Coordinates of C-alpha atoms and ligand atoms in Angstrom, one line a residue:
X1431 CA 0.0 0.0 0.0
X1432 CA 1.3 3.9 -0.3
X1433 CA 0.0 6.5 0.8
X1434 CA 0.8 10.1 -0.4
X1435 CA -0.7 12.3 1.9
X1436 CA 0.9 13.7 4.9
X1437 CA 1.1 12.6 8.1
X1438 CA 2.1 14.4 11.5
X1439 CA 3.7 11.1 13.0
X1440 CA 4.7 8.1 11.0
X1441 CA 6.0 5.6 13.9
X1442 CA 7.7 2.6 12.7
X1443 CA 7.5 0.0 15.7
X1444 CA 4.0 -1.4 17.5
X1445 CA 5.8 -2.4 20.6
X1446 CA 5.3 -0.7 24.2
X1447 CA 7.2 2.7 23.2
X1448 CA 5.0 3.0 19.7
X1449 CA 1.5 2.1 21.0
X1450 CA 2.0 4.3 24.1
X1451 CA 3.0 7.4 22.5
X1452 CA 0.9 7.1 19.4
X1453 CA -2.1 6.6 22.2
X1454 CA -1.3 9.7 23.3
X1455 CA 0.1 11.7 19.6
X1456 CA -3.1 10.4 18.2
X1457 CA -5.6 12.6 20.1
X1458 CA -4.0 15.8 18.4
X1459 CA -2.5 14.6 15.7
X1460 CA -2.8 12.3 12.5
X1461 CA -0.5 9.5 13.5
X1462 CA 0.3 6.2 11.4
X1463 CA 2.2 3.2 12.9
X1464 CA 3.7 0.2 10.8
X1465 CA 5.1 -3.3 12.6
X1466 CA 5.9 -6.1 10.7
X1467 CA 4.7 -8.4 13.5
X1468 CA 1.2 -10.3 12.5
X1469 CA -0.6 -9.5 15.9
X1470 CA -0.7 -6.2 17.7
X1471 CA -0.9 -7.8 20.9
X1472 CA 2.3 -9.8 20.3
X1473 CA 5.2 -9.0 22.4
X1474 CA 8.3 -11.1 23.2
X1475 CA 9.4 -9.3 26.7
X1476 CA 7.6 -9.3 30.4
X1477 CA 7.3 -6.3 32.8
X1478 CA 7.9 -6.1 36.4
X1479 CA 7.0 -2.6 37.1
X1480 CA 7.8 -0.4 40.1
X1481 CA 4.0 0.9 41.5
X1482 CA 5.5 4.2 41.9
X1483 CA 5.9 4.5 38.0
X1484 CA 2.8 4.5 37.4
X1485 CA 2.4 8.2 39.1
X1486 CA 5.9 9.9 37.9
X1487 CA 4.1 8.7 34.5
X1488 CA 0.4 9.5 35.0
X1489 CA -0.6 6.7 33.5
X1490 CA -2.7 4.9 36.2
X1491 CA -5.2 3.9 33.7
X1492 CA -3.1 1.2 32.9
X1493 CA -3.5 -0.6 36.3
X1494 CA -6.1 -2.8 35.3
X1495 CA -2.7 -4.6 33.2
X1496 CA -1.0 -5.1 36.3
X1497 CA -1.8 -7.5 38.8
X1498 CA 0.5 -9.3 42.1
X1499 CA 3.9 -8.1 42.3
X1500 CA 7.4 -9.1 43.7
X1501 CA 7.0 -9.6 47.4
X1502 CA 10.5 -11.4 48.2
X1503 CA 14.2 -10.8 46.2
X1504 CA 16.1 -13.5 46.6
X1505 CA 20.2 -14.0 45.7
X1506 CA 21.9 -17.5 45.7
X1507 CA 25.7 -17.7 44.0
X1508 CA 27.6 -20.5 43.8
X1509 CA 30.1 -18.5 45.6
X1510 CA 27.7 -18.5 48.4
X1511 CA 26.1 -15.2 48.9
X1512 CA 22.6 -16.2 50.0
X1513 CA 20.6 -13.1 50.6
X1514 CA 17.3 -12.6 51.1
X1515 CA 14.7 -9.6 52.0
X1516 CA 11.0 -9.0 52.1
X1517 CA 10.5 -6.1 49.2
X1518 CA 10.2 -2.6 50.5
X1519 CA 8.5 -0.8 47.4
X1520 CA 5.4 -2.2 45.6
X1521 CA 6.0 -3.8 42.5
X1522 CA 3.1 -5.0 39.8
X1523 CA 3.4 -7.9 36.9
X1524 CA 2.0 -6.9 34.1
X1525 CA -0.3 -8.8 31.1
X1526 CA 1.8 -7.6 28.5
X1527 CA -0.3 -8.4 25.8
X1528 CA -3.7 -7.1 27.2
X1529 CA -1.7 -4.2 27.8
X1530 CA -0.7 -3.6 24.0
X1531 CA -4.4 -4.5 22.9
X1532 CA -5.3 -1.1 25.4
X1533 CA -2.8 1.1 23.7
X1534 CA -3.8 -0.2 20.0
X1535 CA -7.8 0.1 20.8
X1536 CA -6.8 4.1 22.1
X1537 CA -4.9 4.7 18.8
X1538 CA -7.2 3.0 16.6
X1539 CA -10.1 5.1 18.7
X1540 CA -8.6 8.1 18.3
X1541 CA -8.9 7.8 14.6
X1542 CA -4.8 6.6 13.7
X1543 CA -3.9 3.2 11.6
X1544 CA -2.0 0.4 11.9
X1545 CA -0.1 -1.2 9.7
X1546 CA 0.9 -4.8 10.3
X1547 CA 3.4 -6.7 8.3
X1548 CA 4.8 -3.8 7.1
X1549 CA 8.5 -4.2 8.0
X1550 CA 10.5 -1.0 7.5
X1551 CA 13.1 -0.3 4.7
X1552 CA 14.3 2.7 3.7
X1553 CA 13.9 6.3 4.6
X1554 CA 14.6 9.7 3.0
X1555 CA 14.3 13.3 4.9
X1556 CA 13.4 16.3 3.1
X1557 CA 13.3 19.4 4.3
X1558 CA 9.5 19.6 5.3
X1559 CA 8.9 15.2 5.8
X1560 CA 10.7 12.4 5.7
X1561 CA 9.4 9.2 3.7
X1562 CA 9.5 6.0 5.5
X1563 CA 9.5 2.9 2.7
X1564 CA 7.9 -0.2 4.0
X1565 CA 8.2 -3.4 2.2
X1566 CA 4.1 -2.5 1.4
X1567 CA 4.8 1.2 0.3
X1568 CA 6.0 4.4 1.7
X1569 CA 4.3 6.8 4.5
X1570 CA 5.3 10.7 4.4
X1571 CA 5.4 11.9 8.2
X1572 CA 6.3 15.5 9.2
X1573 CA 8.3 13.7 11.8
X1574 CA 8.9 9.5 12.0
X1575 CA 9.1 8.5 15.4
X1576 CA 11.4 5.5 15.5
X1577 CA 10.3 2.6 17.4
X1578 CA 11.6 -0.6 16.0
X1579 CA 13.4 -1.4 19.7
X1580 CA 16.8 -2.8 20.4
X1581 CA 17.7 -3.7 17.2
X1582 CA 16.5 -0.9 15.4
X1583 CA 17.2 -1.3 11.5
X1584 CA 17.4 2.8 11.9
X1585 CA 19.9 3.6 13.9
X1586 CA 21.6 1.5 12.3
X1587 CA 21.8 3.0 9.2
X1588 CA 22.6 6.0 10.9
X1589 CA 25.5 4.5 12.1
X1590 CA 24.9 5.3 15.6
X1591 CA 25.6 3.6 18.8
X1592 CA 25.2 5.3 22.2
X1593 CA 27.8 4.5 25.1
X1594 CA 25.3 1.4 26.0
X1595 CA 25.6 -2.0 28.0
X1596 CA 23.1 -4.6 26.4
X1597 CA 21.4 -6.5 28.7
X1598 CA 21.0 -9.8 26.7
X1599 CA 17.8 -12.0 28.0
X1600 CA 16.3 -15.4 26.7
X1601 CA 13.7 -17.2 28.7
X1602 CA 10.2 -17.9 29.1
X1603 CA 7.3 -18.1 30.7
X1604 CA 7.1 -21.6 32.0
X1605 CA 4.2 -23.8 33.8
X1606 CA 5.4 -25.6 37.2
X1607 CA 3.7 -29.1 37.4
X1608 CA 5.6 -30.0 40.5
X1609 CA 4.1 -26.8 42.2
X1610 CA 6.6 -24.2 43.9
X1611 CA 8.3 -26.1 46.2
X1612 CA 10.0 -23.8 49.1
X1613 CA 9.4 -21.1 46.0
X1614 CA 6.4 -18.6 47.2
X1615 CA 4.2 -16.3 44.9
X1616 CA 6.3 -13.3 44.4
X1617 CA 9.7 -14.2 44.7
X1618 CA 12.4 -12.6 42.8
X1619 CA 15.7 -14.3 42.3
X1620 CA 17.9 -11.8 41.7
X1621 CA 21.3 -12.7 41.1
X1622 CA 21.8 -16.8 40.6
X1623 CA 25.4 -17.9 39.3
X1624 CA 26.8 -21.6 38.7
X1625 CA 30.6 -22.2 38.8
X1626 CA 30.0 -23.9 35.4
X1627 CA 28.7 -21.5 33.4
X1628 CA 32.1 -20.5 32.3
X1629 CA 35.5 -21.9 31.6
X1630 CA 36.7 -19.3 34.0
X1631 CA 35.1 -19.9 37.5
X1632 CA 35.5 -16.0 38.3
X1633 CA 34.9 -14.8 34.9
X1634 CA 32.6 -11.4 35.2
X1635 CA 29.1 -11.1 33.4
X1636 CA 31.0 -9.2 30.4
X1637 CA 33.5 -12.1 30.0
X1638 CA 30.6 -14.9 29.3
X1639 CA 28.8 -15.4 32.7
X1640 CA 25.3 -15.5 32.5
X1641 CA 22.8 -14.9 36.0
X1642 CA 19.8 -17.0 35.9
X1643 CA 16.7 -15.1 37.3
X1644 CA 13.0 -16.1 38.1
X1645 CA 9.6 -14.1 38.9
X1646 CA 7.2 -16.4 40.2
X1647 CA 3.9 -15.1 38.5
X1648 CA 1.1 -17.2 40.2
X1649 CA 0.7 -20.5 42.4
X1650 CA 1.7 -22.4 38.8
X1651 CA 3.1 -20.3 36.6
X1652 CA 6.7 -18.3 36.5
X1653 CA 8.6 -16.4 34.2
X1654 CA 12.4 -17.7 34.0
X1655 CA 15.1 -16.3 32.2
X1656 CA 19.3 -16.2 31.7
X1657 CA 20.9 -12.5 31.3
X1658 CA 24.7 -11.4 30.2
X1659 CA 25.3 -7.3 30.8
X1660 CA 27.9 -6.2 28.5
X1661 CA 28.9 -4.0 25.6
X1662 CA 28.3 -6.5 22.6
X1663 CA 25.0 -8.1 22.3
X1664 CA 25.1 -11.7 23.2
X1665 CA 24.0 -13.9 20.0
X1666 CA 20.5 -15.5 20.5
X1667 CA 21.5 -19.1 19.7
X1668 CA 24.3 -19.3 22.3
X1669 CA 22.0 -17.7 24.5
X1670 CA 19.0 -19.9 23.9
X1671 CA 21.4 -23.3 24.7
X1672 CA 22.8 -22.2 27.4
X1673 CA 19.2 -21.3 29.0
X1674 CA 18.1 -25.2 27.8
X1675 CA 20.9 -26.3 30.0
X1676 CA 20.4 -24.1 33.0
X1677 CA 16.9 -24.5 33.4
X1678 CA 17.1 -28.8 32.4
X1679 CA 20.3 -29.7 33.8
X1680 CA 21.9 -27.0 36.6
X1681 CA 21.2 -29.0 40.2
X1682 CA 20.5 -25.8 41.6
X1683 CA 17.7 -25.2 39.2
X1684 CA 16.1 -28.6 39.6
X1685 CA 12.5 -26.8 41.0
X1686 CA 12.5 -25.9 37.4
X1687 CA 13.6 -29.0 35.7
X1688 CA 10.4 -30.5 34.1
X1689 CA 8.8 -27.1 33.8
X1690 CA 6.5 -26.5 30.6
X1691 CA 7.7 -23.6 28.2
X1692 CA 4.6 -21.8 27.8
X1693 CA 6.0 -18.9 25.7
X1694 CA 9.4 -17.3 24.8
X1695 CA 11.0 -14.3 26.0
X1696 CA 13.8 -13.0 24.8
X1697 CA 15.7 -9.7 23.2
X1698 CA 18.2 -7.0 23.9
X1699 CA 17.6 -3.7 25.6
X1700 CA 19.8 -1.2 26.4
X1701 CA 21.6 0.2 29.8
X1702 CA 22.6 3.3 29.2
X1703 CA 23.2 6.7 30.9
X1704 CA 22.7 10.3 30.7
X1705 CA 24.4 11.1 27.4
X1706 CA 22.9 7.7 25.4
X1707 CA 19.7 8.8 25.5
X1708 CA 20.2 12.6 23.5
X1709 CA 18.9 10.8 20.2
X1710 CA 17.6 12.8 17.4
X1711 CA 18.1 13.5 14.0
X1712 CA 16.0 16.3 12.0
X1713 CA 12.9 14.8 11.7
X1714 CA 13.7 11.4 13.1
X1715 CA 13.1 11.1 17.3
X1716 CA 14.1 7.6 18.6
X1717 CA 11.9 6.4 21.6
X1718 CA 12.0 3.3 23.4
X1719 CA 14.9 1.2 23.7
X1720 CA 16.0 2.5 20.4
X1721 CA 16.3 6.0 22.0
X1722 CA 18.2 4.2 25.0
X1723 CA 14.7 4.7 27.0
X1724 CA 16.2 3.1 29.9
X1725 CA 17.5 3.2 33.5
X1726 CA 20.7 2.5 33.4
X1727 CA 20.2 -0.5 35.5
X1728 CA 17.9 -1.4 32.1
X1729 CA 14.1 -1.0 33.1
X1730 CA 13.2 0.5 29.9
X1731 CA 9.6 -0.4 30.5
X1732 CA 9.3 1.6 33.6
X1733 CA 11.4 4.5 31.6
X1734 CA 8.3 3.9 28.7
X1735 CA 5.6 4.0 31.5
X1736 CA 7.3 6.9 33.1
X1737 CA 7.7 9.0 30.1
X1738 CA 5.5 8.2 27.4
X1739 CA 2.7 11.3 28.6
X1740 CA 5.5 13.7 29.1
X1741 CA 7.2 12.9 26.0
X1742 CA 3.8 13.8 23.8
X1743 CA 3.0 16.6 25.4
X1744 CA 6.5 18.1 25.0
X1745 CA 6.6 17.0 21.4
X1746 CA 3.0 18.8 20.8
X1747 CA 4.2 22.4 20.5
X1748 CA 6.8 21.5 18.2
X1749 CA 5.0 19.2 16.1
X1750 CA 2.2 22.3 15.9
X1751 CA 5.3 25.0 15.1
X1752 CA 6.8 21.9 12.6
X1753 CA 9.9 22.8 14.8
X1754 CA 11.2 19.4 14.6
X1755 CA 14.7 19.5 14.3
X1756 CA 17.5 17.1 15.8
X1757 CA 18.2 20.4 19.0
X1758 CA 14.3 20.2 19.5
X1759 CA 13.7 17.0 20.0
X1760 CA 16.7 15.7 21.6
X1761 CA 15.4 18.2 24.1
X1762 CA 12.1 16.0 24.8
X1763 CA 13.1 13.6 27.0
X1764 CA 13.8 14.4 30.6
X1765 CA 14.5 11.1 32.9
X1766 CA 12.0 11.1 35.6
X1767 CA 14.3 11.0 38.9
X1768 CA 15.2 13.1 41.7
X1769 CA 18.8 14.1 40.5
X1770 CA 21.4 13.6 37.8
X1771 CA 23.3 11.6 41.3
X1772 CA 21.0 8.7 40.9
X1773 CA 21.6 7.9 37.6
X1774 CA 25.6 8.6 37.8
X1775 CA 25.3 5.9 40.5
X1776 CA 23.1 3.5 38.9
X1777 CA 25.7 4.0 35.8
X1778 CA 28.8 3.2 38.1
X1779 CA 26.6 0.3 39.6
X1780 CA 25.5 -0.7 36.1
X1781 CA 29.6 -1.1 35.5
X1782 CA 30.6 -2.7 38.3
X1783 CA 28.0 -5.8 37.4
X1784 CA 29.5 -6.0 34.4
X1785 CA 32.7 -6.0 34.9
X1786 CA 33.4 -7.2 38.6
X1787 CA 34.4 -11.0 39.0
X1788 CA 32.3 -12.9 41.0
X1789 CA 34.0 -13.4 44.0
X1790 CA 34.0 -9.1 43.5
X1791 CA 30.1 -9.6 42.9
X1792 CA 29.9 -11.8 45.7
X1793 CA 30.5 -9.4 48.4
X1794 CA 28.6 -6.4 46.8
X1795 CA 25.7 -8.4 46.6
X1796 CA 26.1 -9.4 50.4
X1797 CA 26.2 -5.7 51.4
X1798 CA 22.1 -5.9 50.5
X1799 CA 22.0 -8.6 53.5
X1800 CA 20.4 -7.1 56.7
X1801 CA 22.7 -5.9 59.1
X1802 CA 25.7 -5.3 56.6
X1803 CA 27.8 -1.7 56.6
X1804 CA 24.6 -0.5 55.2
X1805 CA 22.3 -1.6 58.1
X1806 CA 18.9 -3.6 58.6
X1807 CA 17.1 -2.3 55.6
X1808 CA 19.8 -2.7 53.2
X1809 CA 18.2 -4.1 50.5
X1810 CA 16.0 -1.0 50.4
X1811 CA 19.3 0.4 48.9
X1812 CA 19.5 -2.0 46.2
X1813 CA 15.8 -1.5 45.6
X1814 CA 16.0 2.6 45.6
X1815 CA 19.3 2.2 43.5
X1816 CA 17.0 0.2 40.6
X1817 CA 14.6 2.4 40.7
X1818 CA 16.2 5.8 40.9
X1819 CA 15.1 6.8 44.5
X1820 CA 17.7 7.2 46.5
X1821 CA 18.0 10.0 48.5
X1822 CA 21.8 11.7 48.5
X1823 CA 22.1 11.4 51.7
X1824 CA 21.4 7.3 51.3
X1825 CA 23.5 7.3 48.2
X1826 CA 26.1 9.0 50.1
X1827 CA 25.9 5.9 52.8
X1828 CA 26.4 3.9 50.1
X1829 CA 29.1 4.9 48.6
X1830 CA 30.7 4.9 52.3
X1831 CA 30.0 1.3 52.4
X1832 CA 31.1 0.2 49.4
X1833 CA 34.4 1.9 50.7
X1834 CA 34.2 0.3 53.5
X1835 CA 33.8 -3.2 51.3
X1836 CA 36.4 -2.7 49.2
X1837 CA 39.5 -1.3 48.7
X1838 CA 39.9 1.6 45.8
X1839 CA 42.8 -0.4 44.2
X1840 CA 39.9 -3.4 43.7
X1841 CA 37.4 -0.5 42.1
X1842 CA 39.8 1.2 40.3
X1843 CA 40.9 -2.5 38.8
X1844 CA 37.2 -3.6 38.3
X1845 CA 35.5 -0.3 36.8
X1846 CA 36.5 0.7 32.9
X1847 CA 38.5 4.1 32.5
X1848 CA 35.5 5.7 31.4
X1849 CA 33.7 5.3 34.7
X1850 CA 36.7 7.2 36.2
X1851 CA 34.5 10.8 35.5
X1852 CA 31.4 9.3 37.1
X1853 CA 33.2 8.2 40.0
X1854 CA 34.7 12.1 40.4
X1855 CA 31.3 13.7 39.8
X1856 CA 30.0 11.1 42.8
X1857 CA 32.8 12.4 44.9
X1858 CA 32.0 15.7 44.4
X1859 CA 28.4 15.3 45.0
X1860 CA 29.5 13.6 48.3
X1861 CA 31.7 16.1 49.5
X1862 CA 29.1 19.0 48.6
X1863 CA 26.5 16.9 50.8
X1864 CA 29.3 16.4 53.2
X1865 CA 29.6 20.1 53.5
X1866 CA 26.0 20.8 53.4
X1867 CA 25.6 18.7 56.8
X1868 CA 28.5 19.7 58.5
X1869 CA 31.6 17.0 58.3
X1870 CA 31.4 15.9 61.6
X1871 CA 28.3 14.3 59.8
X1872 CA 30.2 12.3 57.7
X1873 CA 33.3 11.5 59.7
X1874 CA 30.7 9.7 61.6
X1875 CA 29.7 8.0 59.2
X1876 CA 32.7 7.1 57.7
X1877 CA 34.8 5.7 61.4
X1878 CA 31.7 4.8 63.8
X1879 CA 31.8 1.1 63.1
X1880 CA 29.5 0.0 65.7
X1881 CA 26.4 -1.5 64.8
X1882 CA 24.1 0.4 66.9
X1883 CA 25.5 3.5 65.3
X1884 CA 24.8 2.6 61.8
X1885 CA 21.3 1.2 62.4
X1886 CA 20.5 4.1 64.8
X1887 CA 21.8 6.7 61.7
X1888 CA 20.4 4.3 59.2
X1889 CA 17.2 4.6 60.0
X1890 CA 17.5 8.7 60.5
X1891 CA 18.6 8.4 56.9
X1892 CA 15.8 6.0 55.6
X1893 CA 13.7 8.2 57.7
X1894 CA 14.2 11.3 55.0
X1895 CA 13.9 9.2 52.4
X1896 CA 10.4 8.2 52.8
X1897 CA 9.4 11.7 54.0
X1898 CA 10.6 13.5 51.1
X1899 CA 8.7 11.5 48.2
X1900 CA 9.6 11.8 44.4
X1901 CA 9.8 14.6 42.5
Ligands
LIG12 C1 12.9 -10.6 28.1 C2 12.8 -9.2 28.5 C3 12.3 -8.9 29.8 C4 12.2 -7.5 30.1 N1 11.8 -7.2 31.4 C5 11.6 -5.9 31.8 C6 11.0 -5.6 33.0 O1 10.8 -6.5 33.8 N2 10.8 -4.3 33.3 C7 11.1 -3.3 32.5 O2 11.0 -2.1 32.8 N3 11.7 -3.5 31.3 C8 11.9 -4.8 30.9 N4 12.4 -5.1 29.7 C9 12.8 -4.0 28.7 C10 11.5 -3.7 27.9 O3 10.9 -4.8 27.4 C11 11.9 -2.7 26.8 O4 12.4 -1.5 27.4 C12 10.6 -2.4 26.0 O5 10.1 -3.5 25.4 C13 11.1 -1.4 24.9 O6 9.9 -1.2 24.1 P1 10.1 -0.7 22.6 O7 8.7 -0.4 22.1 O8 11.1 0.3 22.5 O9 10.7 -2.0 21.8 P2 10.0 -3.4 21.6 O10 9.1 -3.8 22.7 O11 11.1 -4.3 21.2 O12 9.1 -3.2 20.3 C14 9.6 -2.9 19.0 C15 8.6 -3.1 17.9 O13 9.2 -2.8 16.7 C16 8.9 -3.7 15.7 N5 9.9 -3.8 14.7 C17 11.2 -4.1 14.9 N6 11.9 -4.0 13.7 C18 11.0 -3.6 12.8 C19 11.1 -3.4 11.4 N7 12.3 -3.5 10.7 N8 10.0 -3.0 10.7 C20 8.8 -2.8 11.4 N9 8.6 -3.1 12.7 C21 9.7 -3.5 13.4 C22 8.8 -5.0 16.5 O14 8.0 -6.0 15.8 C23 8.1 -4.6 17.8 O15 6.7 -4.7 17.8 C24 12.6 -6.5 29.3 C25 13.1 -6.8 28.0 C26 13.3 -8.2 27.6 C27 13.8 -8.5 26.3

């Protein structure tokens, strides 16, 4: 099919980031989307969602898509850090595909089209549009929105690549005949290694080692899955092998042994930072994971859930004015968080898991056990440093535990050169807070070792954190 009329919005992509935004684009604008998937509903990835996204987004008319939620994170390494903590935040599943058939009944309400199998092939901008050729004929957009995902055929031939991680997943959503076991509703293993997995037993996730993780979904069923973080994608057929032998063979995954594949689960999404995600050309805006729509610990659907509203109505002016140059929209996105600190130390976290060995891992992942340097609710930390809510003054405690944990010859060994700035903005911010409460403050905490001392500060710290609520 071609069409030669002109649209405001040609997005190429049907996937969370496309349906979302063209649900909101389309009740303004004339908006077209083209997928070369056969269903609009079909989706290879599964969300775990943060509740609190759902507000920073706006977007709780999509809570009828999310229903029970992590209750318990669980670790287990073959090295042997065992940690375990009742979640702190609320967390939702999500029914990924009912969630796409909401988005696609808004758009197609609001008067837009869809376009499936129509894979993407070519584009060329003019001055006033840009032409987007589809294997069934071309589409003439003021602006394309491109949504095509982690693999986008786009940005390709752009020839760009942000200064991403890619967090390479296969798995699936499995059926447990043998029931759960000692597994409960709600658990989330975090973190689970094998010393087999590699030929090197402390090889690091960006030399080879992949983490297995589960969600348990519901009494029966459970979504499990194999991840690598590093900065080449991880081919799928390597990938999809080793998961056949984690989840069929590994001892320590024998609850899952003669589980039922219900459905695969699988792709790449980025992990990125605060520079990846300035991604625009004139005409062209890149959303999703093809506009590194991420945290940079990689929860791009929370980013997409967070975002999506804001991103529409910032884009409306300048779709109106036909201001849509690469300045303008690179201008769109704004990460919802309380400070540019959070995501430097989510980006220096997001390093360290890729690059630390796992006895290295090992003891980071212990400091999330209760009663380690960072107290009896540590694994709040680890679940405000996923989800972008820590506080300075708890990122600040942090950092003084991980200095406490290791020495700086072990970081300085482990994190990448290019970390090096990250690390001297987070000192900088650590000494401004330092200054801002008085030193004493922080010699306190830095050489009180005593337990009571960090629980009683702790929980003066945690204490602010819950008061001050997100921006
Ligand atoms: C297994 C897995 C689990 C995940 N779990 C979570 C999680 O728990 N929480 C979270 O926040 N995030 C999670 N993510 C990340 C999240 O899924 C992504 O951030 C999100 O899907 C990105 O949406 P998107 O629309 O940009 O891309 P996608 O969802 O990949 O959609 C891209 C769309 O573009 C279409 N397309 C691609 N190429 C072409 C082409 N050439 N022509 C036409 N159409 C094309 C595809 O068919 C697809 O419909 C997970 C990712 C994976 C892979």
């Amino acid at each position: 099919m071609s069409t030669e009329e002109i649209n405001d919005v040609v997005i190429v992509g049907a996937g969370a980031s496309g349906l979302a935004v063209a649900s909101e684009l389309s009740k303004d604008f004339k908006v077209v989307l083209v997928d070369s998937k056969k269903e609009v509903t079909t989706t290879t990835k599964s969300w775990l969602i943060p509740d609190m996204v759902l507000d920073i987004g706006d977007a709780r008319d999509i809570n009828p898509y999310m229903y029970g939620g992590v209750k318990r994170f669980l670790t287990r390494t073959f090295g042997g850090a065992d940690v375990i903590w009742d979640a702190y935040l609320k967390y939702h599943y999500c029914h990924e595909h009912e969630l796409l058939a909401y988005w696609a009944d808004l758009v197609k309400k609001n008067g837009a089209e869809i376009h499936l199998e129509t894979p993407y092939s070519d584009l060329e901008v003019f001055d006033d549009r840009v032409v987007v050729r589809t294997l069934r004929g071309d589409y003439t957009g003021k602006l394309l929105l491109d949504a095509t995902g982690g693999n986008s055929p786009i940005r390709a031939q752009f020839n760009m690549r942000g200064h991403y991680y890619w967090w390479s997943v296969y798995g699936a959503i499995v059926e447990l005949p043998d029931g759960l076991n000692q597994m409960k509703v709600g658990d989330y293993m975090l973190w689970q290694t094998f010393r087999d997995s590699t030929v090197n037993e402390n090889a690091s996730l960006s030399q080879g080692r992949p983490c297995f993780e589960y969600e348990i979904l519901d009494e029966k069923s459970a979504f499990v899955f194999i991840f690598y973080l590093s900065q080449e994608k991880i081919e799928m057929d390597y990938m999809k092998r080793e998961f056949e032998y984690i989840l069929r063979k590994e001892k320590s995954t024998s609850d899952f042994h003669n589980c039922v594949i219900q459905e695969l689960k699988y792709g790449y999404y980025p992990s990125g930072g605060l520079d990846s995600q300035e991604l625009a050309r004139d005409r062209i805006g890149f959303i999703g994971s093809s506009g590194c729509w991420t945290s940079p610990c990689g929860w791009g659907m929370s980013f997409i859930i967070s975002n999506y509203k804001r991103y529409a109505f910032n884009l409306t002016p300048a779709l109106r004015e036909n201001k849509l140059d690469k300045d303008t929209l690179s201008e769109l996105t704004r990460q919802s968080m309380r400070s540019k600190y959070q995501v430097i130390l989510d980006q220096v976290v997001t390093h360290f898991l890729s690059y630390a060995s796992a006895s290295l891992l090992d003891r980071f992942i212990q400091l999330f056990d209760p009663g380690s340097p960072l107290g009896d609710d540590a694994g709040l930390y680890c679940e405000k440093v996923f989800t972008l809510t820590l506080t300075e003054e708890e990122a600040l405690h942090m950092l003084v535990a991980v200095v406490k944990t290791f020495n700086l010859k072990e970081l300085a060994d482990v994190l990448p050169k290019e970390s090096y700035g990250y690390i001297a903005e987070l000192a900088e911010k650590a000494l401004e807070v330092a200054l801002a409460n008085g030193i004493e403050g922080v010699k306190h905490l830095l050489f009180h070792k005593k337990n009571e001392d960090v629980a009683k500060e702790h929980k003066l710290v945690s204490g602010f954190a819950f008061s001050s609520g997100l921006q």
